[in-house]
XYZ file of C-alpha atoms in Angstrom:
376
model
C 0.050 -9.987 -28.814
C 3.514 -11.886 -27.022
C 2.443 -12.499 -23.747
C 5.889 -14.224 -23.016
C 8.385 -12.818 -20.916
C 11.879 -11.990 -22.699
C 15.531 -13.016 -21.680
C 16.084 -9.910 -19.237
C 12.713 -10.782 -17.539
C 13.980 -14.285 -16.956
C 17.042 -13.519 -15.806
C 16.169 -11.334 -13.337
C 13.191 -13.697 -12.589
C 16.206 -16.641 -12.199
C 18.245 -14.516 -9.577
C 15.529 -13.343 -7.465
C 14.099 -16.725 -6.388
C 17.746 -17.692 -5.780
C 18.010 -14.907 -3.426
C 14.631 -15.320 -1.873
C 15.006 -19.460 -1.259
C 18.792 -18.266 0.437
C 17.092 -15.572 2.229
C 13.310 -15.882 3.645
C 13.043 -16.937 7.582
C 12.131 -20.810 7.573
C 9.700 -19.558 9.798
C 7.051 -16.624 9.586
C 7.658 -13.922 11.531
C 5.376 -12.340 14.089
C 2.569 -10.387 12.615
C 4.080 -6.821 12.189
C 0.913 -5.466 13.888
C 2.689 -5.948 17.103
C 6.347 -4.494 18.530
C 7.910 -7.454 18.337
C 6.855 -8.145 15.102
C 7.221 -4.537 13.783
C 10.782 -5.233 14.470
C 11.444 -8.145 13.461
C 10.120 -7.117 9.623
C 12.221 -3.624 10.210
C 15.163 -6.258 10.566
C 14.201 -7.836 7.215
C 13.570 -4.323 5.111
C 17.146 -4.251 5.902
C 17.965 -7.704 5.096
C 16.333 -6.284 1.639
C 18.188 -3.607 1.018
C 21.383 -5.150 1.840
C 20.977 -6.049 -1.682
C 19.242 -3.740 -3.118
C 16.355 -5.551 -3.223
C 13.640 -2.750 -1.224
C 12.710 -0.898 -4.217
C 14.014 -2.839 -7.127
C 13.044 -0.214 -9.591
C 14.512 2.813 -8.632
C 16.658 4.175 -9.837
C 20.676 2.835 -8.125
C 21.316 6.543 -7.144
C 18.583 5.875 -4.548
C 19.400 2.358 -3.315
C 17.167 0.531 -6.132
C 18.503 -1.999 -9.435
C 16.543 0.863 -12.252
C 14.737 -2.131 -13.398
C 11.855 -2.348 -15.467
C 8.449 -2.456 -14.382
C 7.356 -5.156 -16.129
C 10.578 -6.473 -14.338
C 9.108 -5.282 -11.183
C 6.045 -7.310 -11.652
C 8.305 -10.305 -12.156
C 9.893 -9.688 -8.459
C 6.633 -9.105 -7.034
C 5.401 -12.675 -8.286
C 8.449 -14.155 -6.817
C 8.187 -12.363 -3.590
C 5.057 -13.839 -3.135
C 5.300 -17.218 -4.317
C 8.010 -17.539 -1.860
C 5.632 -17.078 0.784
C 8.396 -13.933 1.768
C 7.135 -11.631 4.902
C 4.966 -8.669 4.611
C 6.111 -5.206 4.049
C 6.145 -3.424 7.013
C 7.115 -0.295 4.905
C 5.237 0.135 2.074
C 3.910 3.066 2.999
C 7.222 5.056 2.341
C 8.430 2.574 -0.867
C 5.060 2.548 -2.721
C 3.382 6.391 -1.734
C 6.102 8.624 -0.783
C 8.599 7.491 -2.445
C 6.424 7.552 -5.911
C 4.708 10.682 -5.221
C 8.441 12.318 -4.769
C 9.350 11.262 -7.396
C 6.723 13.530 -9.139
C 6.794 16.189 -6.243
C 9.599 16.185 -4.939
C 12.702 18.279 -5.782
C 15.841 16.446 -6.188
C 17.175 17.651 -2.421
C 14.264 15.642 -0.642
C 14.894 12.265 -3.287
C 18.512 12.551 -2.207
C 17.567 12.846 1.081
C 14.671 10.823 2.148
C 14.456 7.775 -0.635
C 18.345 5.856 0.663
C 17.374 5.453 3.896
C 13.925 3.567 2.365
C 15.875 1.742 0.444
C 18.110 0.323 2.851
C 15.581 -0.220 5.566
C 16.258 2.286 7.989
C 13.433 4.659 8.186
C 10.048 3.577 8.197
C 7.080 5.698 7.370
C 3.598 5.979 8.537
C 0.522 7.291 6.267
C -1.380 10.344 8.011
C -4.473 11.253 6.151
C -7.705 10.441 7.737
C -8.802 12.957 10.241
C -11.760 12.485 12.654
C -15.077 13.851 10.352
C -12.717 13.362 7.126
C -12.036 10.071 6.133
C -13.041 9.320 2.473
C -14.027 13.343 2.287
C -10.022 13.869 2.415
C -10.431 17.826 1.237
C -12.765 17.952 4.443
C -9.896 17.951 6.592
C -9.359 20.039 9.800
C -6.198 19.982 10.711
C -3.633 22.677 10.211
C -0.479 24.118 9.106
C 0.594 27.640 10.168
C 3.246 29.648 8.578
C 6.508 30.724 10.950
C 9.832 31.149 11.130
C 11.434 29.104 8.441
C 8.291 26.393 7.849
C 5.011 25.588 9.412
C 3.369 24.609 13.175
C 1.228 21.809 12.520
C -2.115 21.503 14.804
C -5.131 19.036 15.367
C -5.354 15.351 14.942
C -5.346 12.702 12.718
C -6.719 9.400 12.977
C -6.052 5.331 11.322
C -2.633 6.645 10.901
C -1.362 3.271 9.421
C 2.148 2.000 10.660
C 2.160 4.542 12.825
C 2.437 2.947 16.427
C 6.332 1.759 15.718
C 7.261 3.532 12.596
C 9.523 6.717 12.725
C 8.143 9.455 10.056
C 5.177 10.293 8.422
C 3.425 12.422 5.795
C 0.116 13.818 5.769
C -2.239 17.138 4.419
C -2.441 20.181 6.456
C -5.036 22.835 5.243
C -2.425 26.052 5.438
C -4.702 28.521 3.542
C -8.377 28.221 5.191
C -9.456 31.148 2.952
C -9.202 28.853 0.162
C -11.717 26.475 -0.697
C -11.987 22.722 0.330
C -9.862 21.252 -2.306
C -6.728 24.164 -2.045
C -5.035 25.639 0.305
C -3.753 22.111 1.575
C -0.120 21.337 2.422
C 1.973 18.179 1.850
C 4.639 17.560 4.762
C 6.649 15.109 6.391
C 7.443 15.259 9.770
C 9.130 13.106 12.728
C 6.800 10.578 14.617
C 8.654 11.527 18.088
C 8.366 15.842 17.402
C 7.839 18.065 20.136
C 4.480 18.375 20.482
C 2.911 15.407 18.499
C 1.485 12.711 20.916
C 0.632 9.046 19.311
C -1.987 6.871 20.802
C -2.353 3.231 19.291
C -5.919 2.136 18.289
C -6.779 -1.645 18.354
C -7.622 -3.723 15.511
C -10.733 -5.869 15.241
C -8.212 -9.039 16.696
C -6.828 -6.039 19.674
C -3.551 -5.731 17.462
C -2.478 -2.003 17.557
C -2.722 -1.805 13.858
C -3.049 2.069 14.092
C -2.152 5.164 15.822
C -3.933 8.554 16.788
C -1.739 11.574 15.906
C -2.612 14.142 17.977
C -0.134 17.698 16.713
C 0.416 20.755 18.925
C 2.497 23.272 17.334
C 4.594 20.579 15.653
C 7.576 22.551 13.435
C 7.620 21.602 9.995
C 11.091 23.005 8.343
C 10.058 24.373 4.626
C 12.392 21.330 3.055
C 9.969 19.101 4.407
C 6.816 20.745 2.001
C 6.239 18.272 -0.763
C 5.357 19.882 -3.964
C 4.262 23.824 -3.418
C 2.641 24.738 -0.225
C -1.379 25.443 -0.560
C -1.300 23.189 -3.587
C -0.953 19.509 -1.253
C -4.316 18.649 -2.882
C -2.114 17.410 -6.580
C 0.217 15.356 -4.791
C -1.790 14.263 -2.519
C -4.228 12.724 -5.843
C -0.630 10.819 -7.175
C -0.643 8.971 -3.524
C -3.891 7.940 -3.988
C -3.491 7.095 -7.376
C -1.067 4.618 -6.634
C -2.760 3.624 -2.920
C -5.489 2.808 -5.331
C -3.327 1.241 -8.402
C -1.185 -1.550 -8.327
C 1.654 0.218 -7.021
C 0.412 -0.970 -2.872
C -1.385 -4.302 -4.158
C 0.581 -5.917 -7.059
C -0.802 -8.829 -8.817
C 1.646 -11.392 -7.448
C 0.272 -11.447 -4.245
C -3.226 -12.475 -5.649
C -1.902 -14.933 -7.880
C 0.171 -16.452 -4.750
C -2.998 -16.730 -2.181
C -5.047 -18.247 -4.647
C -1.912 -20.990 -5.588
C -2.230 -22.154 -2.195
C -5.860 -21.700 -2.429
C -6.219 -24.182 -4.934
C -3.707 -26.244 -3.260
C -5.659 -26.351 0.072
C -9.210 -27.150 -2.097
C -6.881 -30.307 -3.069
C -5.870 -31.243 0.735
C -9.260 -30.624 1.879
C -12.433 -29.954 0.317
C -15.307 -32.045 -0.277
C -15.699 -32.638 -3.850
C -19.184 -33.202 -4.147
C -19.309 -29.414 -2.925
C -20.283 -27.853 -6.203
C -20.936 -24.629 -4.777
C -17.483 -23.756 -2.775
C -15.486 -25.603 -6.003
C -17.109 -22.375 -8.490
C -16.299 -20.039 -5.548
C -12.640 -21.115 -5.643
C -13.109 -20.776 -9.440
C -14.043 -17.420 -9.747
C -11.747 -16.103 -7.288
C -9.161 -17.755 -9.659
C -10.644 -16.333 -13.135
C -10.733 -12.638 -11.143
C -6.801 -12.850 -9.720
C -5.886 -13.628 -14.053
C -7.514 -10.926 -15.222
C -6.222 -8.510 -12.652
C -2.864 -10.052 -13.667
C -3.682 -9.598 -17.237
C -4.290 -5.976 -16.339
C -1.338 -5.274 -14.381
C 0.250 -6.176 -17.946
C -1.754 -3.815 -19.736
C -1.115 -0.770 -17.119
C 2.383 -0.773 -16.942
C 2.441 -1.042 -20.952
C 0.962 2.710 -20.865
C 3.448 5.787 -20.557
C 0.026 7.859 -19.249
C -1.291 8.000 -15.670
C -4.527 5.789 -15.822
C -5.862 8.704 -13.956
C -9.446 7.631 -12.024
C -9.237 4.017 -14.014
C -7.111 3.413 -10.789
C -10.853 3.732 -8.769
C -11.661 0.804 -11.374
C -8.599 -1.278 -9.984
C -9.064 -0.432 -6.361
C -12.792 -1.488 -6.110
C -11.324 -5.072 -8.243
C -8.611 -5.621 -5.917
C -10.281 -4.660 -2.741
C -13.245 -6.806 -3.212
C -11.540 -9.999 -4.906
C -9.279 -10.178 -1.550
C -12.457 -10.165 0.682
C -13.816 -12.811 -1.471
C -10.217 -15.027 -1.877
C -10.478 -15.285 2.223
C -13.528 -16.155 2.707
C -13.774 -18.836 0.214
C -10.547 -20.219 2.408
C -11.958 -19.925 5.763
C -15.120 -21.327 4.437
C -13.155 -24.558 2.933
C -11.320 -24.565 6.771
C -14.084 -24.791 8.438
C -14.734 -22.961 12.250
C -11.191 -24.044 13.106
C -9.812 -21.456 10.185
C -11.666 -19.007 11.757
C -9.604 -19.796 15.331
C -5.959 -20.353 14.422
C -5.466 -20.361 10.681
C -2.754 -18.242 8.967
C -5.596 -17.295 6.715
C -7.495 -15.717 9.606
C -5.097 -12.721 9.889
C -5.476 -11.905 6.369
C -9.408 -11.940 6.199
C -9.160 -9.456 8.866
C -7.141 -7.327 6.984
C -9.191 -7.813 3.910
C -11.888 -6.395 5.309
C -10.173 -3.188 5.916
C -9.434 -3.183 2.116
C -13.010 -1.969 0.839
C -12.604 1.479 2.982
C -9.073 2.710 2.923
C -7.738 4.222 0.560
C -11.046 6.311 -0.392
C -14.104 3.633 0.402
C -15.498 1.376 -2.986
C -18.885 4.287 -2.530
C -16.756 7.085 -3.138
C -15.098 4.558 -5.950
C -17.934 4.046 -7.825
C -19.264 7.478 -7.781
C -15.914 8.513 -9.285
C -16.186 5.637 -11.593
C -19.944 6.340 -12.758
C -19.017 10.547 -12.830
C -15.938 11.010 -14.023
C -15.282 7.559 -16.159
C -18.835 7.167 -17.293
C -19.953 10.782 -17.228
C -22.939 9.851 -15.636
C -25.067 13.111 -13.661
C -23.759 13.450 -10.065
C -26.010 11.885 -7.540
C -27.702 12.849 -4.868
C -25.614 13.750 -1.812
């Protein structure tokens, strides 16, 4: 097995590294979970978009560079190694766009993707509801047929990026007579629409990372329905697969973090603390394994399906272990002022969003291992 990169990947790596060296801000941007930080990260997306760096693997007609998925992994490695800002529009680039590529119309691709690639339109995810988080099929918000489109009603909660984003995508029950997984319609809508109220939700540290959405006859035209009305579950599973797989959490993110953790250990650790050293070695090994898994995944032409649940459990628990190791290494001060702190707070959510890890383990047991369905 040849794991070396070819000339095309090395040439692209050199180009990306030079671009990042010239453009990454000298000082970290404010947290994107604040109004000022969100605006700064929105401007960074525009900087990326000006040189087609927002979504490098997209076709050029939609604002990408048309590079291979292997080159995309190279881009992600360089991006995180350079300490570049967090991506404020991952909902748009990694979830909505990947769903549109599979289920959208040519008109939707031409209309929706270029503004994302240019950093002009930021998207929020609007799936979870009170009483329907990981049980997505239990949602109760409605889409009612009207002339030329649909009227949305109900409530969404924990909507990522919604306090400051421009548009959102979500599932609504349009055919209540159908079964739980049927009769759902996947739509896109503006967050400043008539009848829509956005109420921010404070995170553990008080920053408004999420919002509740209250919808009262919010009109959505037919052109903003993704896939077939009433069959939105199929498109939603495409979104969920990308959210749980490596699209949203590429290996480069973890490789860069663990490299910094190794440097931190060299600077701060007590060499006699072999227990902490062993934890560091463990997370380093897990990051290497995740990187190799990334190469294996993109080398396959088929949909990995329920294997995305394996990936989701792996990266979410790795993220927590990595940040806990860093904070334990730093001691009390690290929990007050360290840049690792925000990453730790975010990592805690990783075992919950994209379907809780308990749900993912059920999927792995039943659909991957063929074990009997457990008690509900």
